[in-house]
PDB file of N, CA and C in Angstrom:
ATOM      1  N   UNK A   1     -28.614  -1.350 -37.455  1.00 52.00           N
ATOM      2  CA  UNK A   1     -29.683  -0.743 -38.224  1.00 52.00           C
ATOM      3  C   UNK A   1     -30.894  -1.657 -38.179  1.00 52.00           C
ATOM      4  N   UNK A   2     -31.661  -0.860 -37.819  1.00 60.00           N
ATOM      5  CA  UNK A   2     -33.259  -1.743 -37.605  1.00 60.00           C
ATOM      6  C   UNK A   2     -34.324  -1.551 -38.854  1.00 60.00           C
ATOM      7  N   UNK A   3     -34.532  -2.392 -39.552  1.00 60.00           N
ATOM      8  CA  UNK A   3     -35.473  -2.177 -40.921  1.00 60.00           C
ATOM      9  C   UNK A   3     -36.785  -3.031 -40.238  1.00 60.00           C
ATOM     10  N   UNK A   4     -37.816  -2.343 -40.614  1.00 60.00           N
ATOM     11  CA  UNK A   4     -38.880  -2.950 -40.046  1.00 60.00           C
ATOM     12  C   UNK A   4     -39.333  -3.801 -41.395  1.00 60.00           C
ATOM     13  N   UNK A   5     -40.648  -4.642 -40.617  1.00 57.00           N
ATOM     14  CA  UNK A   5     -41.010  -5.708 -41.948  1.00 57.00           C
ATOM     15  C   UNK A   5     -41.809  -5.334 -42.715  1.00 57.00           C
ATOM     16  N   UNK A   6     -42.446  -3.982 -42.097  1.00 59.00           N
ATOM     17  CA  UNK A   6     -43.231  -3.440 -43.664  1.00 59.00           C
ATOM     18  C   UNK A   6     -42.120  -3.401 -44.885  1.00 59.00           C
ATOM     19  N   UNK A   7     -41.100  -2.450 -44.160  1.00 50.00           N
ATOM     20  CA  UNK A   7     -39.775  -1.932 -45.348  1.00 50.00           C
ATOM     21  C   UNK A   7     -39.736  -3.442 -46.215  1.00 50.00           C
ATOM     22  N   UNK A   8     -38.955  -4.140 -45.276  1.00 44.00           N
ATOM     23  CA  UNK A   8     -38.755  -5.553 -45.754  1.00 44.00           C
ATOM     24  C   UNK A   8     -39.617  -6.505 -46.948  1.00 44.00           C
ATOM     25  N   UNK A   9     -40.844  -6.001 -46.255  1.00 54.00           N
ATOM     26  CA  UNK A   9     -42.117  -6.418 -47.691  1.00 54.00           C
ATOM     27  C   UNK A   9     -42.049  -6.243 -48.335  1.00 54.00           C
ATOM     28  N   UNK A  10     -42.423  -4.631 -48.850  1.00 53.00           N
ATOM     29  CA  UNK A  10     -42.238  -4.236 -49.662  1.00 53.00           C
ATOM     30  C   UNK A  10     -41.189  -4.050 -50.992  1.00 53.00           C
ATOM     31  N   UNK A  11     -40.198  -4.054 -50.206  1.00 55.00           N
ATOM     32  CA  UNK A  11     -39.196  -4.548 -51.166  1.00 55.00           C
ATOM     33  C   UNK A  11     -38.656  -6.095 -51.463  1.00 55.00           C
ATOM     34  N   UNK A  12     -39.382  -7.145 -50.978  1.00 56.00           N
ATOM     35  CA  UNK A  12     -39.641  -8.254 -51.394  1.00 56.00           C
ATOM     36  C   UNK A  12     -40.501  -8.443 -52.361  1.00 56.00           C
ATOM     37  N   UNK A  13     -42.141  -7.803 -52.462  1.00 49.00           N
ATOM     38  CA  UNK A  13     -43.177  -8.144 -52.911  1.00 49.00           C
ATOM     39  C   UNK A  13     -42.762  -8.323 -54.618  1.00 49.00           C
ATOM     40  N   UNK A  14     -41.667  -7.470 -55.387  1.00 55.00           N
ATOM     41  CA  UNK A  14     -41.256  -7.517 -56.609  1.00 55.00           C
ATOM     42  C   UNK A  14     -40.716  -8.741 -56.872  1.00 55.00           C
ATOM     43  N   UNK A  15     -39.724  -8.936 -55.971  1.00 50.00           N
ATOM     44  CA  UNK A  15     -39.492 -10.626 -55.954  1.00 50.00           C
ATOM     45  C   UNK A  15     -40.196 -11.966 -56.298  1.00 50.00           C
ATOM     46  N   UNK A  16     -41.330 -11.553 -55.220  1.00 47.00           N
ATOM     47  CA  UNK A  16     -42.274 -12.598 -55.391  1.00 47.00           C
ATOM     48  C   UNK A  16     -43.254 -12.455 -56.231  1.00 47.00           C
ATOM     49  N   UNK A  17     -43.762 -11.527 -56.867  1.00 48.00           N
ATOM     50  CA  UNK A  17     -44.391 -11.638 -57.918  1.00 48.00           C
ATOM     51  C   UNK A  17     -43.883 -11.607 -59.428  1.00 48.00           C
ATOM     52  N   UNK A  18     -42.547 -11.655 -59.184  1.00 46.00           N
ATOM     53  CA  UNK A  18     -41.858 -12.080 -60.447  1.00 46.00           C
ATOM     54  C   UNK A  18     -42.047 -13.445 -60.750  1.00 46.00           C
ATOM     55  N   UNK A  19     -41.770 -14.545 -60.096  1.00 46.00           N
ATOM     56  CA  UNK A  19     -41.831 -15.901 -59.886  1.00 46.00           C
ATOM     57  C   UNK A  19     -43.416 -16.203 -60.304  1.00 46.00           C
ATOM     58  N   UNK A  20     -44.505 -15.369 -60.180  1.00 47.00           N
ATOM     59  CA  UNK A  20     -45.831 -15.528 -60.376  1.00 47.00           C
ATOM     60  C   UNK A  20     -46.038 -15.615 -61.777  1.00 47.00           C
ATOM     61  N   UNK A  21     -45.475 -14.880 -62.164  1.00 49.00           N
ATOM     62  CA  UNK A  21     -45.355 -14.880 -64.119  1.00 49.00           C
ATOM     63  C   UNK A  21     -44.456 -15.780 -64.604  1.00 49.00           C
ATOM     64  N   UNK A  22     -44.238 -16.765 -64.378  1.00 52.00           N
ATOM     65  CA  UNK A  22     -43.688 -17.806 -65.310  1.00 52.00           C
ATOM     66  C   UNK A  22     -44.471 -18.225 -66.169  1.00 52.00           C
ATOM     67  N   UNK A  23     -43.819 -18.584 -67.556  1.00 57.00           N
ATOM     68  CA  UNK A  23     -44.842 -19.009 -68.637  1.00 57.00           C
ATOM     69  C   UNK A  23     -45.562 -20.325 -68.735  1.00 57.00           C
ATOM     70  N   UNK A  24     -46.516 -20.474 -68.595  1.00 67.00           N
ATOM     71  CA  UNK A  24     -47.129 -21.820 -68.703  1.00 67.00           C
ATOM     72  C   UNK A  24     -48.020 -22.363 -70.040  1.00 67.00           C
ATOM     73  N   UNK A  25     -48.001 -21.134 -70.780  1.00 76.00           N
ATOM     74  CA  UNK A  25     -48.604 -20.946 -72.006  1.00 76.00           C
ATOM     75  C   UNK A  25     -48.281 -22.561 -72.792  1.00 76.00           C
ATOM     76  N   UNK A  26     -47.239 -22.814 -72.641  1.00 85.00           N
ATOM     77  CA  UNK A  26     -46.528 -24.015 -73.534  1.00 85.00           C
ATOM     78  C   UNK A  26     -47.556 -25.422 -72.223  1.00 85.00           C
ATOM     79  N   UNK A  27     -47.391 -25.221 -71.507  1.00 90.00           N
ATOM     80  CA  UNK A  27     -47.340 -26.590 -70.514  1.00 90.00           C
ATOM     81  C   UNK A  27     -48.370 -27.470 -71.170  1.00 90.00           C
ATOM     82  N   UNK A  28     -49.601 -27.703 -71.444  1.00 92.00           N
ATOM     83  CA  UNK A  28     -50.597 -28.191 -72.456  1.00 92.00           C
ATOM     84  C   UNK A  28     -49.879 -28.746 -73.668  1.00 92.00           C
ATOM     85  N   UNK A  29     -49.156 -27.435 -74.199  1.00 92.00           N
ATOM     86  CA  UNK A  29     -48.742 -28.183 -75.706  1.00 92.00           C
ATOM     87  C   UNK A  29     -47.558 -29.151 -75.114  1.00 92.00           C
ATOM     88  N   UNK A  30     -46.967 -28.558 -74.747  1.00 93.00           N
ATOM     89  CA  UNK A  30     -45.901 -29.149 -74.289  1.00 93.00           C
ATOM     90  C   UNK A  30     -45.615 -31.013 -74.166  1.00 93.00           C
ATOM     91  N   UNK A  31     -47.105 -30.954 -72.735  1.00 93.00           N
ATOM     92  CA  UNK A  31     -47.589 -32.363 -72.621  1.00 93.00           C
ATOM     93  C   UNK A  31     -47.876 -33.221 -74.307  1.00 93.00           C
ATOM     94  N   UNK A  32     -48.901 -32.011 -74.821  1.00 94.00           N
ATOM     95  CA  UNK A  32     -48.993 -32.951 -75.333  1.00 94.00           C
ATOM     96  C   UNK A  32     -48.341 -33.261 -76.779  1.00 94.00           C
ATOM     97  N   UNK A  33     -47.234 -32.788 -77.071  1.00 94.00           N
ATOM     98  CA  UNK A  33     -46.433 -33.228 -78.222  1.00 94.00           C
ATOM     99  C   UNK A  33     -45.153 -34.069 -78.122  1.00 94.00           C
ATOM    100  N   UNK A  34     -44.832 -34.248 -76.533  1.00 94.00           N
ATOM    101  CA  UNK A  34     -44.276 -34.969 -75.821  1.00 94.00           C
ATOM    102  C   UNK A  34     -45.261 -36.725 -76.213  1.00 94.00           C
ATOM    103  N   UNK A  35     -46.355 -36.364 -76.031  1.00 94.00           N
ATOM    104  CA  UNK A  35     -46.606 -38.060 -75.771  1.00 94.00           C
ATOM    105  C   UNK A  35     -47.286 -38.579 -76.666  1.00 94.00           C
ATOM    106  N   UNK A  36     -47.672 -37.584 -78.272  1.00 94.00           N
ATOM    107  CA  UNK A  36     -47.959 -37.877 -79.671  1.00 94.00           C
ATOM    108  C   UNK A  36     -46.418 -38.097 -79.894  1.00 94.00           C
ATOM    109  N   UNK A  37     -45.216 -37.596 -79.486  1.00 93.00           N
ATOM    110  CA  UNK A  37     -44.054 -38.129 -79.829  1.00 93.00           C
ATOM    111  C   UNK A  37     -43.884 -39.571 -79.723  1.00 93.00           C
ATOM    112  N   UNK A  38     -43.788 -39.939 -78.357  1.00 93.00           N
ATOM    113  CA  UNK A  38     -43.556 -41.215 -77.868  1.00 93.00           C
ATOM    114  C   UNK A  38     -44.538 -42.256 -78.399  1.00 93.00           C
ATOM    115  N   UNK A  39     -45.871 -41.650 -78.626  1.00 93.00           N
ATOM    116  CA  UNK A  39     -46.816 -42.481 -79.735  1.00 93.00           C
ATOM    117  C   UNK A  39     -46.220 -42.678 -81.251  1.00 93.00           C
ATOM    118  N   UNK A  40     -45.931 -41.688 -81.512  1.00 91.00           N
ATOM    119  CA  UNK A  40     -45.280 -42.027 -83.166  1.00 91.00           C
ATOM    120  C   UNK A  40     -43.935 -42.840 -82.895  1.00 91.00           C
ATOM    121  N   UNK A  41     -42.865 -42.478 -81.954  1.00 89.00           N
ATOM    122  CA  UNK A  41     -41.786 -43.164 -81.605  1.00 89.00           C
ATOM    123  C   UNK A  41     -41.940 -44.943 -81.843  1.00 89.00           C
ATOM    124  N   UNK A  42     -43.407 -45.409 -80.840  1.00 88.00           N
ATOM    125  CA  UNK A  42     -43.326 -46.674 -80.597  1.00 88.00           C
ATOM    126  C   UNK A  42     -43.709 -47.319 -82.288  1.00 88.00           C
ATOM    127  N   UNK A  43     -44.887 -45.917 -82.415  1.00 86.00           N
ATOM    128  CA  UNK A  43     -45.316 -46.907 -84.196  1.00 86.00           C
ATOM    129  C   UNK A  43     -44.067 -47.069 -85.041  1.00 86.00           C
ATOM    130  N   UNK A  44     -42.848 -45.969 -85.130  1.00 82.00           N
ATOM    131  CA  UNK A  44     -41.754 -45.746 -86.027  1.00 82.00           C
ATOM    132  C   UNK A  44     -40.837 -47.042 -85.625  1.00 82.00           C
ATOM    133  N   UNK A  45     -40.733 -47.753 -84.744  1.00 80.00           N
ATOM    134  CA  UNK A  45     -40.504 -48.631 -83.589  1.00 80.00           C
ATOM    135  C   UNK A  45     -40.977 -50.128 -84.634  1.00 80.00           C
ATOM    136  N   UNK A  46     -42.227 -50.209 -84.565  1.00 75.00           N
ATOM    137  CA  UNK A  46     -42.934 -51.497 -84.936  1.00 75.00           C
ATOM    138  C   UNK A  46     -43.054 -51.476 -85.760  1.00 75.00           C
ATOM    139  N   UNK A  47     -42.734 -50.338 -86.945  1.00 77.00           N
ATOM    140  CA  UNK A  47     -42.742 -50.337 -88.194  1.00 77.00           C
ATOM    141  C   UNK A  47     -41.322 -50.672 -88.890  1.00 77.00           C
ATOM    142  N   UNK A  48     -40.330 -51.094 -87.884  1.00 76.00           N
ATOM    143  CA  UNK A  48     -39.337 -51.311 -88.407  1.00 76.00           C
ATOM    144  C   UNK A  48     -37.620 -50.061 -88.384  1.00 76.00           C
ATOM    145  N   UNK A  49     -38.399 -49.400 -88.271  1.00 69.00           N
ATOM    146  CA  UNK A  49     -37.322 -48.203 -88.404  1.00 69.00           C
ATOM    147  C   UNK A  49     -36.411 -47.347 -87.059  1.00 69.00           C
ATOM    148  N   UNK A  50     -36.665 -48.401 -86.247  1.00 65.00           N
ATOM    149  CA  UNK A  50     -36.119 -48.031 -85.137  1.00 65.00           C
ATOM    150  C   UNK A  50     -33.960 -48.098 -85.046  1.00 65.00           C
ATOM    151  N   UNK A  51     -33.646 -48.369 -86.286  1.00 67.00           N
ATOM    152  CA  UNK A  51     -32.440 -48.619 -86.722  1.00 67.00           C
ATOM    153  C   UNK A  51     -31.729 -46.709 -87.442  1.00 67.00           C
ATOM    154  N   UNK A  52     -32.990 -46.099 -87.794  1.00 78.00           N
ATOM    155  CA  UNK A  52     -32.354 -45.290 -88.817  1.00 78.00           C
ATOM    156  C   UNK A  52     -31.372 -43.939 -87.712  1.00 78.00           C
ATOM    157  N   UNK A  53     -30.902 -42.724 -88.415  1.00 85.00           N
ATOM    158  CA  UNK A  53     -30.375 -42.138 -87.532  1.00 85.00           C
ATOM    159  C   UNK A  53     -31.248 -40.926 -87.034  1.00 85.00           C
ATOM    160  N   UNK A  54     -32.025 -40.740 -87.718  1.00 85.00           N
ATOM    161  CA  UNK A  54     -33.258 -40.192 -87.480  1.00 85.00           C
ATOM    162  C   UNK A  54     -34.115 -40.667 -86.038  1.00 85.00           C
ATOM    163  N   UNK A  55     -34.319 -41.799 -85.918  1.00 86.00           N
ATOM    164  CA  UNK A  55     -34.633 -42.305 -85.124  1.00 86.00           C
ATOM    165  C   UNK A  55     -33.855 -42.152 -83.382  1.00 86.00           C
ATOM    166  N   UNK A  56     -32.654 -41.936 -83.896  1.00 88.00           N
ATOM    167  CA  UNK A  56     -31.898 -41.821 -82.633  1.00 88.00           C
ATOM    168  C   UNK A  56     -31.709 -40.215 -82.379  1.00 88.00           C
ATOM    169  N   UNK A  57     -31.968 -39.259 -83.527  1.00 91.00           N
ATOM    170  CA  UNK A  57     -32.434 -38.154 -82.946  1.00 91.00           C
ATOM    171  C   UNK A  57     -33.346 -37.594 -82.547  1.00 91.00           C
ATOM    172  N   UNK A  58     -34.747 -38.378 -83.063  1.00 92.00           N
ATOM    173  CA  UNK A  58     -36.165 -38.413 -82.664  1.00 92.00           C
ATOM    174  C   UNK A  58     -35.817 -38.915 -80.797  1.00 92.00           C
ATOM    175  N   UNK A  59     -35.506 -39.701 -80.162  1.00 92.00           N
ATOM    176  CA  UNK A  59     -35.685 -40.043 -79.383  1.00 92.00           C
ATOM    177  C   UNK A  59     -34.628 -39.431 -77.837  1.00 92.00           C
ATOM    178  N   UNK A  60     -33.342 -39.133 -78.609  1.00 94.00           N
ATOM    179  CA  UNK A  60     -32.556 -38.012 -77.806  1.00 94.00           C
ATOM    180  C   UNK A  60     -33.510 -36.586 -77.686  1.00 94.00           C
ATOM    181  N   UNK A  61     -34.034 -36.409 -78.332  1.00 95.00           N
ATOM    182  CA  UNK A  61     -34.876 -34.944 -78.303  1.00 95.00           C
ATOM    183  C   UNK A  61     -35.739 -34.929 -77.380  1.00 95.00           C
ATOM    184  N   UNK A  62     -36.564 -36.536 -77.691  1.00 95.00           N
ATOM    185  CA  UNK A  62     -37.971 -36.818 -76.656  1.00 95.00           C
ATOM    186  C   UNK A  62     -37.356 -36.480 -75.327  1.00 95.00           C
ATOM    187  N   UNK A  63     -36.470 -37.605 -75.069  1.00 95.00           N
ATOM    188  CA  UNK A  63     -35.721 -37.531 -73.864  1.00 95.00           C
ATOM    189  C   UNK A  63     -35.374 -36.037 -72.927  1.00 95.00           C
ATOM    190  N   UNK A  64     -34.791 -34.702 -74.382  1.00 95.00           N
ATOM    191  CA  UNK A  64     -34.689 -34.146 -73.609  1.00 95.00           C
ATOM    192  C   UNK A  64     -35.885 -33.139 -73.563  1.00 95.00           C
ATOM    193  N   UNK A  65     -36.762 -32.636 -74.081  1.00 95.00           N
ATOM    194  CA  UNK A  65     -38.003 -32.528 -74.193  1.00 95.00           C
ATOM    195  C   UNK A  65     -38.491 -33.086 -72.967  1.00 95.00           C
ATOM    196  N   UNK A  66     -38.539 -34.045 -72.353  1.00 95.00           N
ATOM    197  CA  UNK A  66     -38.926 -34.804 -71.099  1.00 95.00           C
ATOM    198  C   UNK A  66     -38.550 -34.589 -69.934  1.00 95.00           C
ATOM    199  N   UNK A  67     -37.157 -34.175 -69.450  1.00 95.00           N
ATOM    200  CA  UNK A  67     -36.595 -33.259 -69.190  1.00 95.00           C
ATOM    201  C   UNK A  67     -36.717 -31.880 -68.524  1.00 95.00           C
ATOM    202  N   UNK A  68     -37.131 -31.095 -69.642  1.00 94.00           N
ATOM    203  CA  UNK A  68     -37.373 -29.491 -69.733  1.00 94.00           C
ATOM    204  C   UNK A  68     -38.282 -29.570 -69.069  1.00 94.00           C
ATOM    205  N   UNK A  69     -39.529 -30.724 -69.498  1.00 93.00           N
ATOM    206  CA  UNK A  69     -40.953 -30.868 -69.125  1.00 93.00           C
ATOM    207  C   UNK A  69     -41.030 -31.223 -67.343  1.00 93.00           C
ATOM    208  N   UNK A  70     -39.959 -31.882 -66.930  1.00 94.00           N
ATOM    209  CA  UNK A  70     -39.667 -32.029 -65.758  1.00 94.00           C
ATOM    210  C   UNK A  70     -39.431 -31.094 -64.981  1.00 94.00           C
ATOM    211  N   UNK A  71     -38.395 -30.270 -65.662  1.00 94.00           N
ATOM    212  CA  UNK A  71     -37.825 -28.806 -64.691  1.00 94.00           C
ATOM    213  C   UNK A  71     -38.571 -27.189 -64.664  1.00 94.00           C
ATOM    214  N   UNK A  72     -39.966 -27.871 -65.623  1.00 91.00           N
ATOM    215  CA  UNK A  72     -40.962 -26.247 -66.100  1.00 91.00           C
ATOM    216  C   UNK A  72     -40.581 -25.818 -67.326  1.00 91.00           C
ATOM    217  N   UNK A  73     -39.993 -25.909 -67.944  1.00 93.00           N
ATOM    218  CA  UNK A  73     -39.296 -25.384 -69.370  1.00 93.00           C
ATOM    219  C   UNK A  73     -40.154 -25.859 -70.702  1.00 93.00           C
ATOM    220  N   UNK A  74     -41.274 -25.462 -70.490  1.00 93.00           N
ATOM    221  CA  UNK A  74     -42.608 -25.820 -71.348  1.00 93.00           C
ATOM    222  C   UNK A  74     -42.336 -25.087 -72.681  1.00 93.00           C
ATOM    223  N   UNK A  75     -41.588 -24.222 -72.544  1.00 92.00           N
ATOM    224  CA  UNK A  75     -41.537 -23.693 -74.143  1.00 92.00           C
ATOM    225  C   UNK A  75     -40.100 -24.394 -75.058  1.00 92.00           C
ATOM    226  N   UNK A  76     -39.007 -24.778 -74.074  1.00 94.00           N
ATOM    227  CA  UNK A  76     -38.508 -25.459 -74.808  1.00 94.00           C
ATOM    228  C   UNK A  76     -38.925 -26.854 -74.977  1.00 94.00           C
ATOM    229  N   UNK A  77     -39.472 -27.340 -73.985  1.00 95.00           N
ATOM    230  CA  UNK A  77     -39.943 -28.905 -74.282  1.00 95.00           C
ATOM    231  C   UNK A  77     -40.652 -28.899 -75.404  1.00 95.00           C
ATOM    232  N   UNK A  78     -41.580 -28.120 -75.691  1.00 95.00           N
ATOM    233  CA  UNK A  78     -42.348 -28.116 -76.771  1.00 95.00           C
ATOM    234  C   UNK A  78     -41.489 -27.771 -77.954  1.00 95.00           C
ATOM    235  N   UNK A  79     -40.739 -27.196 -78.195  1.00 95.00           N
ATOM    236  CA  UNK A  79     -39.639 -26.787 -79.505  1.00 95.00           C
ATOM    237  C   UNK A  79     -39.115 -28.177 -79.802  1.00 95.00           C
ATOM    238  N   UNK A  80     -38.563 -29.121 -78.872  1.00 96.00           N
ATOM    239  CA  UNK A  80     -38.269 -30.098 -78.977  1.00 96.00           C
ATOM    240  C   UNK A  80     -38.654 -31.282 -79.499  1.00 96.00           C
ATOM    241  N   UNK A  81     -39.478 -31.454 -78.813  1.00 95.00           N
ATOM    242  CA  UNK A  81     -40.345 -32.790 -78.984  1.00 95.00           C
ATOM    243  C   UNK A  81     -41.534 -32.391 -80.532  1.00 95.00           C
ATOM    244  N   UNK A  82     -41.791 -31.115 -81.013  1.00 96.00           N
ATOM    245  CA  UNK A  82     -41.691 -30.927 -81.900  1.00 96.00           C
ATOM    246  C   UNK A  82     -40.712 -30.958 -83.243  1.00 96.00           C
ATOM    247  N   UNK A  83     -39.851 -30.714 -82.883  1.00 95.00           N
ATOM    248  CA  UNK A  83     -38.312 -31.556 -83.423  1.00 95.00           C
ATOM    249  C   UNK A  83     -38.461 -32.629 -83.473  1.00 95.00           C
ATOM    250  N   UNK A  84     -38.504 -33.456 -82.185  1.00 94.00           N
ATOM    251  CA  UNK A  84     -38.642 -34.842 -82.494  1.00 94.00           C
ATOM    252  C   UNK A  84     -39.863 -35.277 -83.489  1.00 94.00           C
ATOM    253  N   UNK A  85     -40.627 -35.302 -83.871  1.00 94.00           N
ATOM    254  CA  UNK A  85     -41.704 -35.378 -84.331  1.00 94.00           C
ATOM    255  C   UNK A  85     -41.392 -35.361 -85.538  1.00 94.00           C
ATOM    256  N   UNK A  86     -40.743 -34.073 -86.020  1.00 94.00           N
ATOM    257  CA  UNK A  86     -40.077 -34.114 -87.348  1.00 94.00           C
ATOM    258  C   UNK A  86     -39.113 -35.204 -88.047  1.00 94.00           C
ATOM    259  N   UNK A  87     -38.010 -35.682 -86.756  1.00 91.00           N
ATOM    260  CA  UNK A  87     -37.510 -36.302 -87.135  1.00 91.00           C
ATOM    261  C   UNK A  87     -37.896 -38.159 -87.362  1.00 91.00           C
ATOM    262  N   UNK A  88     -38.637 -38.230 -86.482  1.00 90.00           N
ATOM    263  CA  UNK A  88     -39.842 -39.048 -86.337  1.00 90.00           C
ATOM    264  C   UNK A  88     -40.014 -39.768 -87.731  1.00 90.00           C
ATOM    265  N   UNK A  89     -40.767 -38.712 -88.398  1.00 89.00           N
ATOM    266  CA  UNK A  89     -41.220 -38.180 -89.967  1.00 89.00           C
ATOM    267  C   UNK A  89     -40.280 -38.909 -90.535  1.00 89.00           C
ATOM    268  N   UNK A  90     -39.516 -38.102 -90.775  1.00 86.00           N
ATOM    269  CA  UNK A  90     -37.980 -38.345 -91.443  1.00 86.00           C
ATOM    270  C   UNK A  90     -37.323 -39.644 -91.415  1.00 86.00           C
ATOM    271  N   UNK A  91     -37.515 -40.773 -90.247  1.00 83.00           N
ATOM    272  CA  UNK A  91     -37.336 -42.149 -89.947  1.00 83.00           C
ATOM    273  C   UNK A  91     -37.905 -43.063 -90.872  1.00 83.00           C
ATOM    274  N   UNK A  92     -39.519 -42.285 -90.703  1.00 81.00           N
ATOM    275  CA  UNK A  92     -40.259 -42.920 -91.615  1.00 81.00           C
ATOM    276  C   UNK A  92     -40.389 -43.397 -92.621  1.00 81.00           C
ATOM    277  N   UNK A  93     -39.592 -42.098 -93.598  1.00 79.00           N
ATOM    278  CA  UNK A  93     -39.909 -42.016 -94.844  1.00 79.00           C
ATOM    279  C   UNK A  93     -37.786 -42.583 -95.215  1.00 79.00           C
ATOM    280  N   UNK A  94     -37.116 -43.012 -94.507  1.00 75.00           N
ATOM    281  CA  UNK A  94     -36.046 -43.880 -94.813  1.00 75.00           C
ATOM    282  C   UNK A  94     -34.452 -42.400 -94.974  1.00 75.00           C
ATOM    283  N   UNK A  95     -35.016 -41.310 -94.051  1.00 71.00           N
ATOM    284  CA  UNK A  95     -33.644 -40.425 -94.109  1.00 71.00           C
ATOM    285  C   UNK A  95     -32.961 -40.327 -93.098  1.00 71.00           C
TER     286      UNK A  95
END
């Protein structure tokens, strides 16, 4: 059976413009709550509190937040490292 490459196109072209719509909406925030993380991380750090358990979930999060941010996954990186941030917080204030 011989399919020519118009046929072939055409029923590719859905393919490939699926891949065109990936979300990037997050990628901006993403970046940047990732590296106000790692900024509050180092202050939570020099402020002493780099002991609490907070702290070690603030920084597993960054990590994987960093991650997501690596593989395109801008909307979870950002859920994350927003998490972290929280927990960040939470280091801070001795929970």
């Amino acid at each position: 059976m011989k399919i020519s490459y118009k046929v072939l196109f055409w029923l590719a072209l859905p393919l490939l413009t699926a891949c065109a719509g990936t979300p990037t909406d997050y990628r901006v925030s993403c970046s940047n709550e990732v590296d106000a993380a790692w900024k509050e991380l180092d202050l939570a750090k020099a402020e002493g509190f780099a002991g609490t358990v907070s702290y070690g979930k603030a920084f597993s999060l960054i990590s994987i937040a960093k991650g997501m941010q690596t593989v395109e996954n801008f909307d979870g990186c950002y859920e994350k490292a927003k998490s972290a941030r929280f927990y960040i917080a939470e280091s801070r204030e001795g929970r």
